[in-house]
Amino acid sequence: ATLNNQKAVLKVGSDELYVVNVTAVQSVTTTGNTSNTSAVPTVELKPFFSGIVLDVTPQIDASGAIMLHVHPSISVVTERNKDLTLGLQGSYSLPLPVASISETDSIVRVMDRQIVAIGGLMTQQATSDRSGVPGVSEVPVFGNLFKQRDSTRFKRELVVLIKPTVIGDDGNGFEGDQPDPAMLKPQ
């Protein structure tokens, strides 16, 4: 529920922390006549959201028509390692976030209690599994008899259904209109 011209936000998912910056602070320690220089890394973490977000902003005009600004989005954040060479300090493998975002932005005009359907947010996922008898499955030619490969592809589409209902100050529908009787029946 929201008010006229006020955004409503629905978020389903989770925030995960990912490394976004690493800085090294030089540290010098002196013991007697010997001094050692070392770098102390400082890691900066930032939360990234994976999941579904739906923003809806309604605008109701004097005739009771509703203009809806609907913005659904799906975000999936994964981790990918990046190899960095830091000269004398050596090389490091740094896990970095990779975001995949699908979103749409729609403005629709409907009357009170009409249903709006918004689709088109597709996600695809492919999996590949291999299994086999250890040792025997690696033998050229005959090894194929002792191993199994399985690959699967998934396609999913998010469809958003919205039924805006205008509620007046008296708790009834727009301009004193009575609520739909089906909505008043006990479930």
XYZ file of N, CA and C in Angstrom:
561
model
N 0.849 -1.177 0.000
C 0.000 0.000 0.000
C 0.889 1.233 0.000
N 0.407 2.251 -0.684
C 1.146 3.508 -0.727
C 0.170 4.658 -0.951
N 0.657 5.851 -0.833
C -0.143 7.050 -1.053
C 0.062 7.557 -2.476
N -0.827 8.465 -2.886
C -0.733 9.066 -4.205
C 0.629 9.749 -4.375
N 1.289 9.494 -5.489
C 2.598 10.064 -5.839
C 3.734 9.645 -4.905
N 3.558 8.582 -4.148
C 4.607 8.091 -3.252
C 5.061 6.707 -3.718
N 6.365 6.512 -3.795
C 6.915 5.247 -4.274
C 6.776 4.154 -3.215
N 6.359 2.975 -3.658
C 6.350 1.783 -2.811
C 7.445 0.856 -3.336
N 8.221 0.260 -2.426
C 9.333 -0.602 -2.816
C 9.167 -1.959 -2.151
N 9.290 -3.016 -2.952
C 9.274 -4.390 -2.459
C 10.608 -5.013 -2.842
N 11.364 -5.485 -1.838
C 12.674 -6.090 -2.066
C 12.676 -7.493 -1.495
N 13.071 -8.463 -2.323
C 13.204 -9.843 -1.866
C 14.576 -10.328 -2.320
N 15.446 -10.634 -1.381
C 16.790 -11.079 -1.722
C 17.713 -10.927 -0.533
N 18.994 -10.795 -0.816
C 19.961 -10.679 0.275
C 21.126 -9.781 -0.140
N 21.747 -9.175 0.859
C 22.954 -8.376 0.667
C 24.154 -9.225 1.061
N 25.152 -9.255 0.198
C 26.402 -9.950 0.488
C 27.530 -8.931 0.411
N 28.518 -9.079 1.272
C 29.668 -8.177 1.269
C 30.715 -8.664 0.272
N 31.228 -7.725 -0.531
C 32.267 -8.030 -1.504
C 33.388 -7.015 -1.373
N 34.600 -7.439 -1.742
C 35.769 -6.565 -1.715
C 35.658 -5.589 -2.879
N 35.769 -4.292 -2.598
C 35.723 -3.281 -3.657
C 37.021 -2.484 -3.750
N 37.859 -2.548 -2.707
C 39.106 -1.793 -2.739
C 40.085 -2.398 -1.739
N 41.347 -2.454 -2.140
C 42.418 -2.898 -1.242
C 43.530 -1.863 -1.323
N 43.931 -1.355 -0.166
C 45.050 -0.417 -0.120
C 46.111 -0.994 0.798
N 47.351 -0.692 0.478
C 48.457 -1.183 1.293
C 49.130 -0.002 1.977
N 49.282 -0.098 3.283
C 49.958 0.932 4.067
C 51.343 0.398 4.421
N 52.369 1.173 4.055
C 53.739 0.762 4.335
C 54.024 0.900 5.829
N 54.632 -0.133 6.384
C 54.979 -0.137 7.799
C 56.472 -0.435 7.924
N 57.175 0.398 8.678
C 58.610 0.213 8.878
C 58.847 -0.101 10.350
N 59.503 -1.233 10.601
C 59.858 -1.599 11.978
C 61.383 -1.653 12.075
N 61.900 -1.075 13.152
C 63.347 -1.036 13.346
C 63.694 -1.779 14.626
N 64.609 -2.748 14.474
C 65.105 -3.498 15.618
C 66.630 -3.380 15.611
N 67.148 -2.636 16.550
C 68.600 -2.414 16.573
C 69.028 -1.667 15.322
N 69.956 -2.263 14.556
C 70.439 -1.656 13.309
C 69.668 -2.144 12.085
N 68.679 -2.998 12.283
C 67.940 -3.586 11.161
C 66.547 -2.982 11.071
N 66.176 -2.577 9.871
C 64.809 -2.080 9.673
C 64.130 -2.923 8.590
N 62.891 -3.252 8.850
C 62.094 -4.051 7.912
C 60.908 -3.226 7.433
N 60.654 -3.307 6.137
C 59.502 -2.627 5.553
C 58.493 -3.679 5.118
N 57.268 -3.478 5.514
C 56.214 -4.411 5.098
C 54.958 -3.615 4.751
N 54.117 -4.239 3.963
C 52.854 -3.602 3.568
C 51.711 -4.292 4.302
N 50.883 -3.487 4.933
C 49.711 -4.011 5.638
C 48.479 -3.670 4.791
N 47.796 -4.706 4.268
C 46.637 -4.418 3.416
C 45.407 -4.007 4.226
N 44.667 -3.046 3.683
C 43.385 -2.635 4.243
C 42.323 -2.938 3.195
N 41.338 -3.717 3.575
C 40.307 -4.164 2.639
C 39.025 -3.376 2.882
N 38.433 -2.844 1.795
C 37.149 -2.141 1.884
C 36.062 -3.056 1.323
N 35.044 -3.304 2.139
C 33.927 -4.157 1.733
C 32.692 -3.308 1.472
N 31.861 -3.759 0.517
C 30.627 -3.049 0.190
C 29.528 -4.086 -0.020
N 28.317 -3.825 0.498
C 27.229 -4.782 0.275
C 26.652 -4.648 -1.137
N 26.396 -5.786 -1.772
C 25.735 -5.838 -3.070
C 24.476 -6.676 -2.916
N 23.374 -6.208 -3.510
C 22.077 -6.872 -3.380
C 21.857 -7.846 -4.533
N 21.453 -9.071 -4.194
C 21.021 -10.064 -5.180
C 19.573 -10.386 -4.885
N 18.711 -10.261 -5.891
C 17.307 -10.583 -5.689
C 16.411 -9.793 -6.615
N 15.177 -9.629 -6.181
C 14.159 -8.944 -6.973
C 13.738 -7.668 -6.253
N 13.649 -6.570 -7.001
C 13.181 -5.293 -6.463
C 12.045 -4.807 -7.360
N 10.956 -4.374 -6.732
C 9.822 -3.822 -7.470
C 9.498 -2.454 -6.898
N 9.635 -1.414 -7.731
C 9.261 -0.046 -7.356
C 7.980 0.302 -8.098
N 6.984 0.809 -7.378
C 5.726 1.234 -7.997
C 5.370 2.614 -7.453
N 5.096 3.559 -8.363
C 4.655 4.900 -7.978
C 3.322 5.186 -8.662
N 2.234 5.299 -7.882
C 0.929 5.593 -8.487
C 0.649 7.091 -8.531
N -0.086 7.518 -9.550
C -0.596 8.887 -9.640
C -2.073 8.770 -10.008
N -2.925 9.304 -9.167
C -4.365 9.201 -9.375
C -4.883 10.558 -9.838
N -5.602 10.566 -10.979
C -6.146 11.839 -11.452
C -7.580 12.022 -10.953
N -8.186 13.150 -11.279
C -9.519 13.502 -10.771
C -10.602 12.541 -11.242
N -10.402 11.890 -12.391
C -11.420 10.961 -12.893
C -11.278 9.569 -12.280
N -10.242 9.355 -11.497
C -10.034 8.050 -10.863
C -9.090 7.153 -11.638
N -8.605 7.607 -12.779
C -7.630 6.820 -13.535
C -6.302 6.818 -12.778
N -5.600 5.716 -12.883
C -4.344 5.549 -12.145
C -3.204 5.400 -13.148
N -2.215 6.255 -13.016
C -0.998 6.149 -13.804
C 0.026 5.474 -12.895
N 0.534 4.316 -13.326
C 1.509 3.569 -12.533
C 2.872 3.615 -13.209
N 3.869 4.025 -12.464
C 5.255 3.907 -12.911
C 5.784 2.655 -12.224
N 6.052 1.615 -13.012
C 6.445 0.307 -12.481
C 7.869 0.006 -12.934
N 8.728 -0.324 -11.967
C 10.131 -0.604 -12.265
C 10.561 -1.890 -11.549
N 10.360 -3.066 -12.190
C 10.874 -4.303 -11.600
C 12.310 -4.561 -12.068
N 13.116 -5.161 -11.202
C 14.481 -5.525 -11.591
C 14.910 -6.792 -10.862
N 15.736 -7.558 -11.556
C 16.328 -8.775 -10.994
C 17.837 -8.590 -11.050
N 18.501 -8.749 -9.925
C 19.960 -8.635 -9.909
C 20.563 -9.888 -9.288
N 21.627 -10.356 -9.930
C 22.361 -11.515 -9.432
C 23.826 -11.103 -9.363
N 24.397 -11.170 -8.183
C 25.801 -10.810 -7.991
C 26.581 -12.087 -7.722
N 27.619 -12.300 -8.519
C 28.492 -13.453 -8.330
C 29.904 -12.953 -8.072
N 30.771 -13.881 -7.751
C 32.148 -13.530 -7.424
C 33.076 -14.093 -8.493
N 33.996 -13.259 -8.967
C 34.981 -13.702 -9.950
C 36.354 -13.296 -9.435
N 37.298 -14.219 -9.488
C 38.647 -13.929 -9.009
C 39.441 -13.188 -10.074
N 40.160 -12.174 -9.632
C 41.028 -11.375 -10.504
C 42.443 -11.506 -9.963
N 43.369 -11.946 -10.818
C 44.762 -12.094 -10.408
C 45.494 -10.775 -10.599
N 46.126 -10.300 -9.519
C 46.862 -9.037 -9.540
C 48.325 -9.293 -9.204
N 49.226 -8.664 -9.964
C 50.651 -8.752 -9.679
C 51.083 -7.434 -9.057
N 51.665 -7.520 -7.858
C 52.044 -6.321 -7.113
C 53.558 -6.174 -6.992
N 54.276 -6.567 -8.011
C 55.730 -6.401 -8.014
C 56.402 -7.259 -6.960
N 57.171 -6.611 -6.069
C 57.921 -7.342 -5.049
C 57.023 -8.000 -4.008
N 55.808 -7.484 -3.835
C 54.892 -8.078 -2.859
C 54.290 -9.388 -3.369
N 54.495 -9.716 -4.632
C 53.978 -10.965 -5.187
C 52.666 -10.747 -5.919
N 51.974 -11.832 -6.144
C 50.689 -11.737 -6.843
C 49.587 -12.250 -5.922
N 48.413 -11.695 -6.125
C 47.270 -12.042 -5.293
C 46.076 -12.346 -6.181
N 45.226 -13.211 -5.694
C 43.954 -13.486 -6.353
C 42.881 -12.786 -5.527
N 42.231 -11.796 -6.125
C 41.270 -10.962 -5.417
C 39.854 -11.275 -5.898
N 38.956 -11.669 -4.990
C 37.571 -11.925 -5.400
C 36.822 -10.605 -5.601
N 36.278 -10.398 -6.797
C 35.557 -9.170 -7.115
C 34.115 -9.487 -7.497
N 33.182 -8.568 -7.199
C 31.779 -8.807 -7.545
C 31.509 -8.552 -9.029
N 30.636 -9.381 -9.588
C 30.165 -9.201 -10.962
C 28.645 -9.197 -10.897
N 28.026 -8.101 -11.334
C 26.568 -7.968 -11.250
C 25.932 -8.194 -12.614
N 24.845 -8.964 -12.604
C 24.024 -9.164 -13.791
C 22.634 -8.635 -13.448
N 22.174 -7.631 -14.198
C 20.913 -6.968 -13.858
C 19.971 -6.998 -15.057
N 18.729 -7.415 -14.809
C 17.653 -7.337 -15.806
C 16.595 -6.423 -15.220
N 16.173 -5.430 -15.994
C 15.173 -4.506 -15.478
C 14.331 -3.956 -16.611
N 13.175 -3.474 -16.248
C 12.300 -2.812 -17.205
C 11.668 -1.619 -16.512
N 11.267 -0.656 -17.293
C 10.661 0.556 -16.757
C 9.398 0.814 -17.567
N 8.238 0.769 -16.929
C 6.967 0.916 -17.640
C 6.092 1.958 -16.970
N 5.343 2.664 -17.800
C 4.314 3.570 -17.305
C 3.012 3.133 -17.956
N 2.038 2.773 -17.121
C 0.748 2.294 -17.628
C -0.373 3.107 -16.999
N -1.481 3.199 -17.741
C -2.658 3.916 -17.242
C -3.793 2.909 -17.159
N -4.368 2.776 -15.963
C -5.458 1.827 -15.742
C -6.530 2.497 -14.897
N -7.669 1.865 -14.872
C -8.741 2.319 -13.997
C -8.660 1.522 -12.695
N -9.400 1.973 -11.701
C -9.444 1.330 -10.399
C -9.802 -0.152 -10.552
N -9.041 -1.026 -9.911
C -9.243 -2.470 -9.844
C -8.991 -3.214 -11.157
N -8.382 -2.582 -12.131
C -7.979 -3.294 -13.341
C -6.609 -3.923 -13.094
N -6.395 -5.087 -13.684
C -5.136 -5.805 -13.484
C -4.149 -5.439 -14.592
N -2.917 -5.174 -14.185
C -1.830 -4.859 -15.109
C -0.847 -6.021 -15.079
N -0.436 -6.500 -16.255
C 0.569 -7.564 -16.351
C 1.803 -6.998 -17.042
N 2.955 -7.160 -16.396
C 4.223 -6.701 -16.961
C 5.179 -7.880 -16.954
N 5.703 -8.214 -18.122
C 6.622 -9.346 -18.241
C 7.869 -8.930 -18.995
N 8.651 -9.919 -19.356
C 9.836 -9.660 -20.161
C 11.149 -9.754 -19.423
N 11.115 -9.926 -18.116
C 12.369 -10.078 -17.374
C 12.757 -11.555 -17.397
N 13.683 -11.873 -18.266
C 14.101 -13.259 -18.460
C 15.450 -13.501 -17.789
N 15.594 -14.677 -17.208
C 16.893 -15.118 -16.711
C 17.167 -16.492 -17.295
N 18.417 -16.746 -17.605
C 18.823 -18.041 -18.132
C 19.926 -18.591 -17.256
N 19.896 -19.902 -17.093
C 20.915 -20.554 -16.286
C 21.262 -21.872 -16.949
N 22.533 -22.163 -17.035
C 22.990 -23.423 -17.611
C 23.861 -24.136 -16.592
N 23.636 -25.436 -16.455
C 24.463 -26.246 -15.563
C 25.037 -27.407 -16.359
N 26.204 -27.829 -15.965
C 26.859 -28.949 -16.621
C 27.493 -29.815 -15.540
N 27.133 -31.088 -15.526
C 27.666 -32.028 -14.536
C 28.369 -33.169 -15.256
N 29.493 -33.586 -14.686
C 30.207 -34.754 -15.202
C 30.508 -35.670 -14.033
N 30.340 -36.948 -14.262
C 30.676 -37.932 -13.238
C 31.221 -39.168 -13.938
N 31.940 -39.978 -13.188
C 32.506 -41.188 -13.768
C 33.230 -42.009 -12.727
N 33.647 -43.185 -13.145
C 34.399 -44.079 -12.268
C 35.828 -43.552 -12.194
N 36.319 -43.258 -10.979
C 37.668 -42.699 -10.851
C 38.716 -43.608 -11.493
N 39.615 -42.996 -12.229
C 40.694 -43.736 -12.881
C 40.279 -44.297 -14.228
N 39.214 -45.085 -14.259
C 38.778 -45.748 -15.491
C 38.182 -44.747 -16.476
N 37.473 -43.733 -15.985
C 36.810 -42.781 -16.881
C 37.806 -41.873 -17.612
N 39.079 -41.830 -17.173
C 40.090 -41.009 -17.833
C 40.823 -41.756 -18.942
N 40.590 -43.058 -19.090
C 41.261 -43.859 -20.116
C 40.733 -43.442 -21.492
N 41.630 -43.140 -22.448
C 41.155 -42.750 -23.779
C 40.264 -43.835 -24.400
N 39.301 -43.446 -25.138
C 38.309 -44.249 -25.855
C 37.416 -45.031 -24.900
N 37.939 -46.003 -24.150
C 37.117 -46.821 -23.255
C 36.589 -46.042 -22.054
N 37.242 -44.955 -21.707
C 36.801 -44.149 -20.575
C 35.413 -43.570 -20.762
N 35.013 -43.334 -22.025
C 33.675 -42.800 -22.290
C 32.571 -43.750 -21.847
N 32.866 -45.044 -21.774
C 31.873 -46.016 -21.310
C 31.615 -45.897 -19.813
N 32.530 -45.271 -19.094
C 32.443 -45.199 -17.639
C 32.236 -43.777 -17.110
N 31.764 -42.872 -17.973
C 31.486 -41.517 -17.507
C 30.137 -41.047 -18.032
N 29.623 -40.045 -17.336
C 28.309 -39.501 -17.684
C 28.400 -37.981 -17.708
N 27.766 -37.387 -18.717
C 27.697 -35.924 -18.826
C 26.236 -35.525 -18.858
N 25.938 -34.467 -18.134
C 24.561 -33.977 -18.079
C 24.595 -32.452 -18.116
N 23.884 -31.877 -19.078
C 23.796 -30.415 -19.129
C 22.325 -30.024 -19.185
N 22.007 -28.974 -18.449
C 20.628 -28.513 -18.337
C 20.600 -27.005 -18.519
N 19.556 -26.521 -19.195
C 19.350 -25.081 -19.349
C 17.979 -24.728 -18.807
N 17.949 -23.645 -18.032
C 16.701 -23.143 -17.461
C 16.440 -21.746 -18.005
N 15.192 -21.487 -18.340
C 14.763 -20.127 -18.675
C 13.614 -19.793 -17.750
N 13.711 -18.634 -17.143
C 12.651 -18.177 -16.250
C 12.244 -16.774 -16.657
N 10.949 -16.497 -16.534
C 10.452 -15.160 -16.818
C 9.668 -14.678 -15.616
N 9.974 -13.471 -15.186
C 9.235 -12.848 -14.094
C 8.077 -12.065 -14.696
N 6.861 -12.383 -14.263
C 5.671 -11.661 -14.689
C 5.079 -11.014 -13.443
N 4.885 -9.696 -13.504
C 4.349 -8.942 -12.377
C 2.891 -8.617 -12.671
N 2.002 -8.995 -11.751
C 0.580 -8.666 -11.851
C 0.245 -7.674 -10.749
N -0.329 -6.546 -11.129
C -0.679 -5.509 -10.157
C -2.147 -5.155 -10.347
N -2.872 -5.116 -9.231
C -4.274 -4.698 -9.255
C -4.403 -3.493 -8.332
N -4.287 -2.279 -8.885
C -4.391 -1.094 -8.032
C -5.834 -0.867 -7.595
N -6.000 -0.548 -6.338
C -7.319 -0.256 -5.777
C -7.228 1.064 -5.034
N -8.053 2.018 -5.453
C -8.063 3.332 -4.813
C -8.992 3.268 -3.616
N -8.490 3.688 -2.466
C -9.285 3.710 -1.239
C -9.431 5.161 -0.815
N -10.684 5.609 -0.697
C -10.949 6.993 -0.308
C -10.767 7.200 1.184
N -10.975 8.438 1.634
C -10.830 8.772 3.050
C -11.820 8.020 3.925
N -12.974 7.631 3.361
C -13.986 6.928 4.146
C -13.729 5.419 4.195
N -12.627 4.948 3.599
C -12.302 3.528 3.618
C -12.916 2.770 2.462
N -13.766 3.427 1.688
C -14.357 2.785 0.521
C -13.542 3.124 -0.715
N -14.036 2.664 -1.863
C -13.353 2.933 -3.118
C -13.401 4.404 -3.472
N -12.858 4.763 -4.604
C -12.728 6.144 -5.061
C -14.087 6.830 -5.105
N -14.165 8.039 -4.577
C -15.363 8.877 -4.538
C -16.565 8.137 -3.961
N -16.346 7.373 -2.887
C -17.448 6.690 -2.214
C -17.908 5.436 -2.921
N -17.248 5.012 -3.975
C -17.590 3.786 -4.683
C -17.501 2.612 -3.714
N -18.414 1.680 -3.786
C -18.415 0.537 -2.880
C -17.339 -0.462 -3.296
N -16.706 -1.122 -2.315
C -15.695 -2.119 -2.644
C -16.328 -3.296 -3.381
N -15.518 -4.006 -4.119
C -15.953 -5.196 -4.836
C -16.478 -6.210 -3.823
N -17.741 -6.712 -3.958
C -18.301 -7.658 -2.984
C -17.460 -8.922 -2.832
N -16.805 -9.352 -3.890
C -15.971 -10.554 -3.799
C -14.805 -10.342 -2.842
N -14.363 -9.089 -2.700
C -13.250 -8.794 -1.802
C -13.678 -8.830 -0.336
N -14.993 -8.690 -0.075
C -15.481 -8.650 1.300
C -15.818 -10.024 1.854
N -15.919 -11.055 0.993
C -16.257 -12.401 1.451
C -15.103 -12.967 2.268
N -15.432 -13.665 3.379
C -14.352 -14.285 4.159
C -13.667 -15.371 3.336
N -12.390 -15.460 3.482
C -11.616 -16.441 2.702
C -11.511 -17.742 3.446
